[in-house]
Short mmCIF file of C-alpha atoms and ligand atoms in Angstrom, two decimals:
data_model
loop_
_atom_site.label_atom_id
_atom_site.label_comp_id
_atom_site.label_asym_id
_atom_site.label_seq_id
_atom_site.Cartn_x
_atom_site.Cartn_y
_atom_site.Cartn_z
CA MET L 1 181.69 32.07 56.63
CA SER L 2 181.45 30.80 53.02
CA ASN L 3 183.64 28.97 51.11
CA ILE L 4 184.68 30.04 47.89
CA ALA L 5 183.44 28.32 44.46
CA ILE L 6 183.60 29.26 40.83
CA ALA L 7 180.20 29.15 38.89
CA ASP L 8 180.24 25.52 37.61
CA ALA L 9 177.25 24.59 35.93
CA ILE L 10 175.17 27.78 35.26
CA PRO L 11 171.69 26.18 34.20
CA ALA L 12 169.64 28.19 31.28
CA VAL L 13 168.50 31.40 31.70
CA SER L 14 164.52 31.59 32.76
CA LYS L 15 164.01 34.44 34.25
CA HIS L 16 165.82 38.21 34.44
CA LEU L 17 166.83 40.29 37.40
CA TYR L 18 167.48 44.12 37.78
CA ILE L 19 169.84 45.41 40.55
CA GLU L 20 170.48 49.22 41.28
CA THR L 21 173.49 49.79 43.78
CA VAL L 22 174.38 52.86 45.49
CA GLY L 23 176.99 53.58 48.59
CA CYS L 24 180.35 52.64 49.24
CA GLN L 25 182.60 49.89 47.67
CA MET L 26 181.03 47.07 49.88
CA ASN L 27 177.94 47.47 48.51
CA VAL L 28 178.99 47.19 44.88
CA LEU L 29 181.45 44.05 46.20
CA ASP L 30 177.46 42.85 47.58
CA SER L 31 176.19 43.76 44.52
CA GLU L 32 178.48 41.46 43.09
CA MET L 33 178.15 38.62 44.55
CA VAL L 34 174.58 38.44 45.04
CA VAL L 35 174.30 38.45 40.97
CA ALA L 36 176.69 35.75 40.76
CA ALA L 37 174.38 33.64 43.47
CA LEU L 38 171.47 34.36 41.81
CA ARG L 39 173.30 33.59 37.87
CA LYS L 40 173.09 30.01 39.53
CA SER L 41 169.89 30.08 39.96
CA GLY L 42 168.94 30.87 36.56
CA TYR L 43 169.25 34.80 36.55
CA ALA L 44 170.39 36.76 33.86
CA LEU L 45 171.16 40.66 34.24
CA THR L 46 169.08 43.23 32.48
CA LYS L 47 169.14 46.81 32.57
CA ASP L 48 165.31 47.20 32.03
CA PRO L 49 163.33 46.84 35.49
CA ALA L 50 160.54 46.18 32.97
CA LYS L 51 161.77 43.58 32.09
CA ALA L 52 163.03 41.67 35.22
CA ASP L 53 161.25 39.07 37.27
CA ALA L 54 163.11 39.76 40.63
CA LEU L 55 164.46 43.98 41.12
CA LEU L 56 167.19 44.55 43.91
CA PHE L 57 168.00 47.61 45.64
CA ASN L 58 171.06 47.56 47.11
CA THR L 59 170.68 50.58 49.78
CA CYS L 60 172.98 53.27 52.03
CA SER L 61 172.04 54.44 54.93
CA VAL L 62 175.51 56.66 55.33
CA ARG L 63 173.45 60.34 54.63
CA GLU L 64 169.78 61.24 54.97
CA ARG L 65 169.70 61.74 51.22
CA ALA L 66 170.73 58.45 49.95
CA GLU L 67 168.00 56.92 52.13
CA GLU L 68 165.13 59.32 50.49
CA LYS L 69 166.33 58.88 47.12
CA ALA L 70 166.08 54.78 47.61
CA TYR L 71 162.48 55.46 48.30
CA ASN L 72 161.69 57.35 46.24
CA ASN L 73 163.12 54.92 43.65
CA LEU L 74 160.94 52.38 45.29
CA PHE L 75 157.33 54.45 45.26
CA HIS L 76 158.51 54.99 41.34
CA LEU L 77 157.77 50.99 41.28
CA LYS L 78 154.53 51.01 42.02
CA GLN L 79 152.56 50.97 38.75
CA LEU L 80 154.89 48.26 37.65
CA LYS L 81 153.81 46.26 40.53
CA LEU L 82 150.48 46.64 40.31
CA ALA L 83 150.51 45.64 36.66
CA ASN L 84 152.68 42.78 37.38
CA PRO L 85 152.00 41.90 41.12
CA GLU L 86 154.72 38.49 40.32
CA LYS L 87 157.52 40.86 40.17
CA ILE L 88 159.75 40.64 43.34
CA ILE L 89 161.16 43.68 45.40
CA CYS L 90 164.04 43.51 47.08
CA VAL L 91 165.44 46.12 49.50
CA MET L 92 168.94 44.82 50.38
CA GLY L 93 171.91 46.68 52.35
CA CYS L 94 172.35 48.93 55.30
CA MET L 95 169.17 50.73 54.58
CA ALA L 96 167.26 47.38 54.97
CA GLN L 97 169.58 46.51 58.20
CA LYS L 98 168.39 49.93 59.83
CA ASP L 99 164.85 50.32 59.07
CA GLN L 100 163.60 46.66 58.92
CA LYS L 101 160.29 45.87 59.04
CA ALA L 102 159.63 49.51 58.68
CA ILE L 103 160.14 49.58 55.09
CA PHE L 104 157.76 47.44 54.37
CA GLU L 105 154.98 50.08 56.35
CA ARG L 106 156.34 53.18 53.91
CA VAL L 107 156.65 50.54 50.82
CA PRO L 108 153.75 48.12 51.23
CA PHE L 109 154.82 46.11 47.87
CA VAL L 110 157.90 45.31 49.05
CA ASP L 111 158.72 41.69 48.76
CA LEU L 112 162.00 41.33 50.85
CA VAL L 113 164.11 43.48 53.09
CA VAL L 114 167.24 41.90 53.30
CA GLY L 115 170.28 43.51 55.84
CA PRO L 116 174.12 43.16 54.72
CA GLY L 117 174.90 40.84 57.19
CA GLN L 118 172.04 37.94 55.57
CA LEU L 119 172.71 38.56 51.55
CA HIS L 120 173.10 34.66 50.96
CA ARG L 121 169.33 33.94 51.98
CA ILE L 122 168.26 36.18 48.68
CA PRO L 123 167.75 33.59 46.34
CA GLU L 124 165.53 31.26 48.52
CA MET L 125 163.56 34.29 49.50
CA ILE L 126 162.91 35.11 45.77
CA ALA L 127 161.91 31.70 45.62
CA ASN L 128 159.53 31.69 48.56
CA ALA L 129 158.11 35.00 47.26
CA GLN L 130 157.44 33.50 44.06
CA MET L 131 155.61 30.90 45.70
CA GLY L 132 153.46 33.29 47.37
CA ALA L 133 155.31 34.56 50.76
CA LYS L 134 154.89 38.28 51.78
CA HIS L 135 157.33 40.77 53.34
CA GLN L 136 159.81 38.26 54.28
CA LEU L 137 162.91 40.31 56.50
CA ALA L 138 166.10 38.84 57.32
CA VAL L 139 168.33 40.76 59.23
CA SER L 140 171.32 40.58 61.63
CA LEU L 141 171.17 41.17 65.41
CA SER L 142 171.34 44.87 67.04
CA ARG L 143 174.16 45.29 68.66
CA ARG L 144 172.69 45.75 71.61
CA ASP L 145 170.64 42.00 71.28
CA GLY L 146 172.70 39.58 72.88
CA ASN L 147 176.49 38.26 73.22
CA VAL L 148 179.13 39.43 70.90
CA GLU L 149 179.67 35.69 69.23
CA ASP L 150 176.25 35.72 68.50
CA ILE L 151 176.06 39.19 67.12
CA LYS L 152 179.00 38.45 64.99
CA ARG L 153 177.65 35.17 63.51
CA SER L 154 174.35 36.92 62.61
CA HIS L 155 176.64 39.24 59.95
CA GLU L 156 177.65 36.70 58.13
CA THR L 157 180.11 37.86 55.00
CA PHE L 158 179.02 36.84 51.83
CA ASP L 159 181.41 35.87 49.61
CA PRO L 160 181.21 32.92 47.87
CA LEU L 161 181.22 33.64 44.50
CA ARG L 162 182.88 36.13 41.87
CA ASP L 163 181.54 37.69 38.91
CA PRO L 164 183.32 39.59 36.31
CA GLU L 165 180.37 40.39 34.68
CA MET L 166 179.51 43.03 37.09
CA ARG L 167 182.74 44.07 37.84
CA PRO L 168 183.35 47.84 36.22
CA THR L 169 185.99 45.92 34.51
CA PRO L 170 187.06 42.27 34.79
CA PHE L 171 190.52 43.43 35.38
CA GLN L 172 189.51 44.88 38.75
CA ALA L 173 187.98 43.76 41.85
CA TYR L 174 187.02 43.97 45.24
CA LEU L 175 188.00 41.45 47.97
CA ARG L 176 186.70 41.67 51.21
CA ILE L 177 189.41 41.84 54.12
CA GLN L 178 186.98 42.84 56.81
CA ILE L 179 183.67 43.55 57.60
CA GLY L 180 182.17 45.67 60.09
CA CYS L 181 183.15 48.22 62.32
CA ASP L 182 184.04 48.78 66.39
CA LYS L 183 185.45 52.72 66.03
CA PHE L 184 181.72 54.12 66.79
CA CYS L 185 182.61 57.60 65.82
CA THR L 186 179.57 59.80 67.31
CA TYR L 187 178.21 60.44 63.56
CA CYS L 188 178.28 57.08 61.73
CA ILE L 189 175.64 54.49 61.25
CA VAL L 190 177.85 51.55 59.51
CA PRO L 191 178.81 50.02 63.04
CA MET L 192 175.09 49.49 63.43
CA THR L 193 174.28 48.69 59.79
CA ARG L 194 177.27 46.50 59.35
CA GLY L 195 177.85 44.75 62.75
CA PRO L 196 180.93 44.02 64.71
CA GLU L 197 184.69 44.18 63.11
CA GLN L 198 185.49 40.93 61.76
CA GLY L 199 188.68 39.76 60.03
CA ARG L 200 188.04 37.39 57.35
CA ALA L 201 190.22 34.33 57.61
CA PRO L 202 193.73 34.70 55.68
CA GLU L 203 193.72 31.55 53.56
CA GLN L 204 189.77 32.81 52.59
CA ILE L 205 191.35 35.95 51.33
CA ILE L 206 194.07 34.51 49.53
CA ALA L 207 192.35 31.60 48.01
CA GLU L 208 189.48 33.99 46.90
CA ALA L 209 192.64 36.54 45.19
CA LYS L 210 193.60 33.17 43.37
CA VAL L 211 190.34 32.53 41.62
CA LEU L 212 190.14 36.60 40.41
CA ALA L 213 193.92 36.47 39.07
CA ASP L 214 192.68 32.99 37.39
CA GLN L 215 189.83 34.97 36.13
CA GLY L 216 192.25 37.68 34.17
CA CYS L 217 191.68 40.15 37.43
CA LYS L 218 195.06 42.57 37.44
CA GLU L 219 194.21 45.09 40.42
CA ILE L 220 192.99 43.73 43.55
CA VAL L 221 191.39 46.39 46.10
CA LEU L 222 191.27 45.26 49.55
CA LEU L 223 188.21 46.23 51.54
CA GLY L 224 187.42 46.86 54.98
CA GLN L 225 185.74 50.30 57.16
CA THR L 226 189.11 50.07 58.75
CA VAL L 227 191.06 48.01 56.72
CA ASN L 228 194.28 48.52 58.04
CA SER L 229 192.90 47.61 61.63
CA TYR L 230 192.85 44.13 59.92
CA ARG L 231 193.52 41.20 62.62
CA HIS L 232 192.87 37.70 62.40
CA VAL L 233 193.65 35.37 65.59
CA GLN L 234 194.12 31.79 64.94
CA GLY L 235 195.84 29.97 68.11
CA ASP L 236 198.64 32.20 68.45
CA LYS L 237 198.79 33.42 65.02
CA VAL L 238 197.60 37.06 64.26
CA THR L 239 197.73 38.37 60.87
CA ARG L 240 198.03 41.99 60.10
CA LEU L 241 197.16 43.69 56.83
CA SER L 242 201.27 43.94 56.26
CA ASP L 243 201.12 40.08 56.66
CA LEU L 244 198.56 39.88 54.05
CA LEU L 245 199.76 42.04 51.36
CA GLN L 246 202.86 40.04 51.48
CA SER L 247 201.02 36.54 51.28
CA LEU L 248 198.94 38.23 48.09
CA HIS L 249 202.07 39.87 46.40
CA VAL L 250 203.70 36.54 45.45
CA ILE L 251 200.04 35.82 43.58
CA ASP L 252 201.05 35.27 39.66
CA GLY L 253 198.43 37.21 37.42
CA ILE L 254 197.79 39.90 40.55
CA GLU L 255 199.85 43.34 39.35
CA ARG L 256 198.38 45.55 41.33
CA ILE L 257 197.15 46.07 45.30
CA LYS L 258 195.11 48.65 46.93
CA PHE L 259 193.43 49.08 50.54
CA VAL L 260 190.69 51.42 51.75
CA THR L 261 189.65 52.63 53.91
CA ASN L 262 191.93 53.32 56.51
CA TYR L 263 192.20 54.91 60.08
CA PRO L 264 194.39 57.57 60.83
CA LYS L 265 195.70 55.57 63.99
CA ASP L 266 196.75 52.29 62.74
CA MET L 267 198.49 53.47 60.24
CA THR L 268 202.15 52.07 61.49
CA ARG L 269 205.49 52.42 60.17
CA ASP L 270 205.63 48.69 59.58
CA LEU L 271 202.43 49.21 57.31
CA LEU L 272 203.99 51.51 55.13
CA GLU L 273 207.55 49.75 55.05
CA THR L 274 205.96 46.93 53.53
CA VAL L 275 203.80 49.54 51.11
CA ARG L 276 207.01 50.75 50.03
CA ASP L 277 209.12 47.42 49.68
CA LEU L 278 206.46 45.42 47.78
CA PRO L 279 206.34 46.63 44.47
CA LYS L 280 202.59 45.73 43.72
CA CYS L 281 201.43 47.87 46.68
CA SER L 282 200.31 51.17 45.01
CA PRO L 283 201.52 54.12 46.81
CA TYR L 284 198.30 55.18 47.05
CA LEU L 285 196.28 55.82 50.98
CA HIS L 286 193.20 56.61 51.74
CA VAL L 287 192.89 58.08 55.26
CA PRO L 288 190.08 60.16 56.25
CA ALA L 289 190.92 62.72 58.64
CA GLN L 290 187.25 64.11 59.05
CA SER L 291 188.07 67.67 60.53
CA GLY L 292 190.94 69.46 61.57
CA SER L 293 190.31 70.57 64.87
CA ASP L 294 190.98 69.03 68.13
CA ASN L 295 187.64 69.89 69.47
CA ILE L 296 185.51 68.43 66.88
CA LEU L 297 187.25 65.11 66.43
CA LYS L 298 186.81 64.72 69.92
CA ARG L 299 183.34 65.28 69.33
CA MET L 300 183.28 62.59 66.57
CA LYS L 301 184.98 60.37 68.97
CA ARG L 302 187.80 59.76 66.33
CA GLY L 303 190.36 58.95 68.46
CA TYR L 304 193.12 61.10 67.39
CA THR L 305 194.22 64.61 67.53
CA THR L 306 195.47 66.73 64.50
CA ALA L 307 198.80 66.40 65.74
CA ASP L 308 198.41 62.94 65.38
CA TYR L 309 197.34 63.21 61.88
CA TYR L 310 200.34 65.44 60.94
CA ALA L 311 202.80 63.10 62.37
CA MET L 312 201.18 60.51 60.88
CA MET L 313 201.32 62.23 57.47
CA ASP L 314 205.30 62.85 58.25
CA ARG L 315 205.85 59.38 58.59
CA ILE L 316 203.82 58.17 55.40
CA ASN L 317 205.84 61.28 53.47
CA GLU L 318 209.17 59.83 55.27
CA ILE L 319 208.65 56.19 54.53
CA ILE L 320 206.94 56.64 50.96
CA PRO L 321 208.14 60.18 49.79
CA ASN L 322 205.80 59.62 46.25
CA ALA L 323 202.59 58.49 48.25
CA ALA L 324 198.72 59.93 47.20
CA VAL L 325 197.27 60.27 50.21
CA SER L 326 193.31 61.18 49.90
CA SER L 327 190.93 61.83 52.50
CA ASP L 328 187.28 62.36 53.71
CA PHE L 329 185.68 65.33 55.42
CA ILE L 330 182.67 65.96 56.93
CA VAL L 331 181.69 69.80 57.15
CA GLY L 332 179.05 71.37 59.67
CA PHE L 333 179.38 68.99 62.01
CA CYS L 334 177.46 69.52 65.35
CA GLY L 335 178.70 72.79 67.10
CA GLU L 336 181.11 73.71 64.37
CA THR L 337 182.16 77.25 64.51
CA GLU L 338 184.04 79.20 62.00
CA GLU L 339 187.18 78.91 63.45
CA GLU L 340 187.01 75.01 63.41
CA PHE L 341 186.12 74.75 59.95
CA GLN L 342 189.05 77.30 58.89
CA MET L 343 191.38 74.46 60.86
CA THR L 344 190.23 71.89 58.40
CA VAL L 345 190.83 74.57 55.69
CA ASP L 346 194.50 74.68 57.01
CA LEU L 347 195.12 70.82 57.40
CA VAL L 348 193.71 70.35 53.83
CA ARG L 349 196.23 73.18 52.44
CA ARG L 350 199.44 71.15 54.27
CA CYS L 351 198.46 67.65 54.14
CA ARG L 352 197.81 68.44 49.92
CA PHE L 353 195.74 65.46 49.42
CA LYS L 354 195.38 64.04 46.22
CA ASN L 355 191.71 64.62 46.51
CA SER L 356 188.92 64.95 49.25
CA PHE L 357 185.41 63.52 49.47
CA ILE L 358 183.49 66.14 51.30
CA PHE L 359 180.28 65.71 52.86
CA GLN L 360 177.74 68.09 54.49
CA TYR L 361 176.83 66.46 58.33
CA SER L 362 173.71 64.30 58.25
CA VAL L 363 171.99 63.37 61.56
CA ARG L 364 171.74 60.06 61.35
CA PRO L 365 169.16 58.39 64.26
CA GLY L 366 170.61 55.59 66.04
CA THR L 367 174.38 57.08 66.60
CA LYS L 368 175.71 58.88 69.54
CA GLY L 369 176.24 61.77 67.97
CA ALA L 370 172.29 61.77 67.09
CA GLU L 371 171.52 61.64 70.74
CA ILE L 372 173.86 63.90 72.42
CA TYR L 373 174.44 66.81 70.06
CA GLU L 374 172.44 68.92 67.90
CA ASP L 375 172.31 69.66 64.44
CA ASP L 376 172.79 73.22 64.73
CA ILE L 377 174.81 74.40 61.38
CA PRO L 378 172.37 75.87 59.04
CA GLU L 379 172.15 73.67 55.54
CA GLU L 380 173.43 77.26 54.29
CA VAL L 381 176.71 77.26 56.10
CA LYS L 382 177.23 73.74 55.88
CA HIS L 383 177.08 74.43 52.11
CA ARG L 384 179.41 77.39 51.90
CA ARG L 385 182.04 75.37 53.93
CA ASN L 386 181.36 72.61 51.38
CA LEU L 387 181.96 74.52 48.58
CA GLU L 388 184.89 76.53 50.15
CA LEU L 389 186.95 73.13 51.16
CA LEU L 390 186.36 71.90 47.80
CA GLU L 391 187.69 75.49 46.13
CA VAL L 392 190.86 74.95 48.12
CA GLN L 393 191.12 70.96 47.27
CA ASN L 394 190.85 71.97 43.42
CA GLN L 395 193.25 74.16 43.40
CA ILE L 396 195.76 71.42 45.32
CA CYS L 397 194.57 68.73 42.76
CA LEU L 398 195.34 70.99 39.34
CA GLU L 399 198.82 72.14 41.38
CA ASP L 400 199.99 68.83 42.52
CA ASN L 401 198.77 67.35 38.60
CA MET L 402 200.95 69.98 37.06
CA LYS L 403 204.13 68.09 38.44
CA PHE L 404 202.96 64.84 36.20
CA LEU L 405 203.27 67.39 32.94
CA GLY L 406 205.96 65.86 30.21
CA ARG L 407 206.86 62.59 32.55
CA SER L 408 205.81 58.99 31.88
CA VAL L 409 203.14 57.14 34.06
CA GLN L 410 202.34 53.40 34.49
CA ILE L 411 198.75 53.22 33.26
CA LEU L 412 196.19 49.85 34.23
CA VAL L 413 193.92 50.74 31.18
CA GLU L 414 190.43 50.44 32.39
CA GLY L 415 188.27 50.77 29.22
CA PRO L 416 186.72 53.47 27.00
CA SER L 417 186.49 56.88 29.11
CA LYS L 418 183.24 58.22 30.43
CA TRP L 419 183.62 60.96 27.34
CA SER L 420 184.05 58.34 24.74
CA VAL L 421 181.00 56.33 26.19
CA ARG L 422 178.93 59.37 25.91
CA LYS L 423 179.78 60.26 22.99
CA GLY L 424 178.97 56.98 21.31
CA GLN L 425 182.03 56.35 20.60
CA THR L 426 182.11 52.76 18.27
CA GLY L 427 185.09 50.61 16.46
CA GLU L 428 188.35 50.03 17.88
CA LEU L 429 189.73 54.08 17.88
CA ARG L 430 188.43 55.30 21.63
CA GLN L 431 189.45 57.99 24.14
CA MET L 432 190.43 55.04 26.62
CA THR L 433 191.39 55.78 30.56
CA GLY L 434 192.64 54.29 33.27
CA ARG L 435 194.99 55.23 36.68
CA THR L 436 198.54 55.53 37.58
CA PRO L 437 199.64 53.70 40.86
CA CYS L 438 198.66 56.56 42.92
CA ASP L 439 195.32 55.89 41.42
CA ARG L 440 195.15 59.63 39.47
CA ILE L 441 192.99 59.27 36.25
CA VAL L 442 194.45 59.82 32.44
CA VAL L 443 192.96 59.72 29.39
CA TRP L 444 194.34 59.21 25.98
CA ASP L 445 193.32 58.61 22.32
CA GLY L 446 193.82 54.89 21.98
CA ASN L 447 192.48 51.86 20.99
CA ILE L 448 190.05 49.24 22.55
CA ARG L 449 192.74 46.96 22.21
CA GLN L 450 194.22 47.96 25.22
CA ALA L 451 191.97 47.52 27.77
CA GLY L 452 193.57 45.37 30.35
CA GLN L 453 197.16 46.54 29.54
CA ILE L 454 199.35 47.96 32.01
CA LEU L 455 201.06 50.63 29.38
CA PRO L 456 203.48 53.82 29.64
CA VAL L 457 201.56 56.85 28.77
CA HIS L 458 203.28 60.26 28.55
CA ILE L 459 201.22 63.04 30.54
CA ASP L 460 200.66 65.97 28.08
CA ASP L 461 198.01 67.91 29.77
CA VAL L 462 196.41 68.29 32.90
CA PHE L 463 193.43 69.61 34.93
CA ALA L 464 192.40 69.12 38.16
CA PHE L 465 190.55 65.68 37.96
CA THR L 466 191.80 64.48 34.25
CA MET L 467 195.21 64.30 32.96
CA PHE L 468 195.91 63.73 29.57
CA GLY L 469 198.37 61.73 27.13
CA THR L 470 199.76 59.53 24.52
CA VAL L 471 200.41 56.10 24.57
CA GLU L 472 204.26 55.26 24.13
CA THR L 473 204.68 51.94 23.04
CA ASN L 474 205.95 49.54 21.12
CA GLU L 475 203.52 46.88 20.71
CA ILE L 476 203.72 44.76 17.74
CA VAL L 477 200.09 44.50 16.61
CA PRO L 478 199.52 40.99 14.66
CA GLU L 479 197.32 42.24 11.77
CA LEU L 480 200.41 44.75 10.96
CA LEU L 481 202.66 41.94 11.14
CA GLN L 482 200.72 40.31 8.75
CA ILE L 483 200.78 42.87 6.06
CA ARG L 484 204.54 43.49 6.66
CA MET L 485 205.06 39.85 5.79
N1 LIG N 1 184.97 53.65 57.04
C1 LIG N 1 185.13 54.53 56.83
C2 LIG N 1 184.30 55.73 56.31
C3 LIG N 1 182.82 55.15 56.14
S1 LIG N 1 181.64 56.00 55.61
C4 LIG N 1 186.15 55.75 57.51
O1 LIG N 1 186.26 55.26 58.73
O2 LIG N 1 186.89 56.09 57.00
C5 LIG N 1 182.17 57.42 54.05
C6 LIG N 1 182.36 58.67 54.40
O3 LIG N 1 181.23 58.81 55.03
C7 LIG N 1 183.21 58.86 55.94
O4 LIG N 1 184.48 58.87 55.75
C8 LIG N 1 182.60 60.01 56.50
O5 LIG N 1 183.37 61.38 56.07
C9 LIG N 1 180.93 60.23 55.69
N2 LIG N 1 179.83 60.32 56.47
C10 LIG N 1 179.72 59.03 57.63
N3 LIG N 1 178.60 59.38 58.27
C11 LIG N 1 178.53 60.83 57.75
C12 LIG N 1 177.54 61.52 57.98
N4 LIG N 1 176.49 60.99 59.24
N5 LIG N 1 177.09 62.29 57.39
C13 LIG N 1 177.69 62.87 56.73
N6 LIG N 1 178.97 62.25 56.11
C14 LIG N 1 179.08 61.16 56.75
FE1 LIG N 2 182.21 55.03 60.49
FE2 LIG N 2 184.11 55.69 61.87
FE3 LIG N 2 183.93 53.27 61.45
FE4 LIG N 2 184.76 54.66 59.41
S1 LIG N 2 185.82 54.15 61.40
S2 LIG N 2 182.76 52.94 59.43
S3 LIG N 2 183.59 56.38 60.03
S4 LIG N 2 182.29 54.08 62.59
FE1 LIG N 3 176.56 53.12 52.93
FE2 LIG N 3 176.54 50.76 54.46
FE3 LIG N 3 178.80 51.59 53.07
S1 LIG N 3 175.63 52.67 54.85
S2 LIG N 3 178.55 53.67 52.99
S3 LIG N 3 176.52 51.44 51.93
S4 LIG N 3 178.57 50.51 54.70
#
């Protein structure tokens, strides 16, 4: 694993890179790392593919549609590459690990294919490509290729550098604490693309959090596929997520700590009590249920029953009564009957999630599900179930947001809202956006100066996905002070 280094001597910009990222937070973080590494080799970011010397596509394989989109985007580059053969095109991320050489066969003008466990090689591989090397491939061992230690080593984490400019805001950052996954849910490709579950060493995580705090980061989001299963063993010292939270909590400058994604079976009383007792830990828990039917959960090999899930919800509500819980669901999994789907609807109604991400099952070659079950639910049924579940969830979102009307909430201000950006608002007065500790989105008419601050906001109106408010502040604005004096 790599050491942390703050980008020291940044060389003069001589080349440009263009990067597109899809997929989960892991990919967003990986892109940040790769850009930071390439900056050290003299690259600057550009939003214009035509201007770029290197074009990177950070891909996702979790559903077929994400892959199709990636291939379509690549095909579109053909003219650009024909006109400028010296442009280097790199496919990185989960699709690179899954499809490997097949990417060169489908899109022959791709120069590099780099899996998520080999990202540290990108700067050197781009340099080789510029010297004429063709079709370079860097992927990790597959889960059946050799012993576990070798496979683990081939899935290296790449967390050496941080790049505040690549983050959605400089005040928030992802911090990887765990790579890979050993749960092998039957529908899921992630254990194949990201390799075995490995907890990063606590010292590295804490050192990285300090670097982030020094860069002005106020909120860190700890990442892992099953982040609450985190364990690191060194000699006889075992570190769990709750221990890590304690260590991160004392870092000056870090004001908020979140962690995603949680695995229901590992949502222990001890972890919940830690979240309750540490004021910087957000009372926000993303714990995907995936289905409300025991039969489907069994076929998914999720390792828990609905009774376990309901017991976990009771535990959460008992220990952190104001917790916001969110979930993921797959509708139309192999063999899902109408009754089984209705059990999912019931679970959503009973659990009252803050929000749910709902996906239509997409068969993934290479998974156990693809091997043993038939993808037998018609697309239109999957689509209908998706809409039905979404409607139930949206109603809950609205009803639960109504409880915030007239209340004051602490907001970490992220910056101008999407609406403000779309409208092209300029100057100081903007519609600003931020999140409550429980991850609800709030917007208000504010000032660009508020970005990065934690401010009290009074909630005036609510919709299912957004709340509208007014900043309550006694902030003394230096310019006004001068006028008064
Ligand atoms: N590690 C996380 C989720 C990773 S993938 C967890 O265990 O919860 C993110 C979400 O994509 C999953 O929660 C699941 O709902 C969805 N997903 C994964 N594989 C899928 C597939 N083959 N088809 C449709 N949705 C899928
Ligand atoms: Fe995929 Fe299951 Fe692992 Fe999540 S826990 S990444 S859904 S295999
Ligand atoms: Fe996609 Fe890989 Fe994340 S498959 S969801 S980018 S771990």
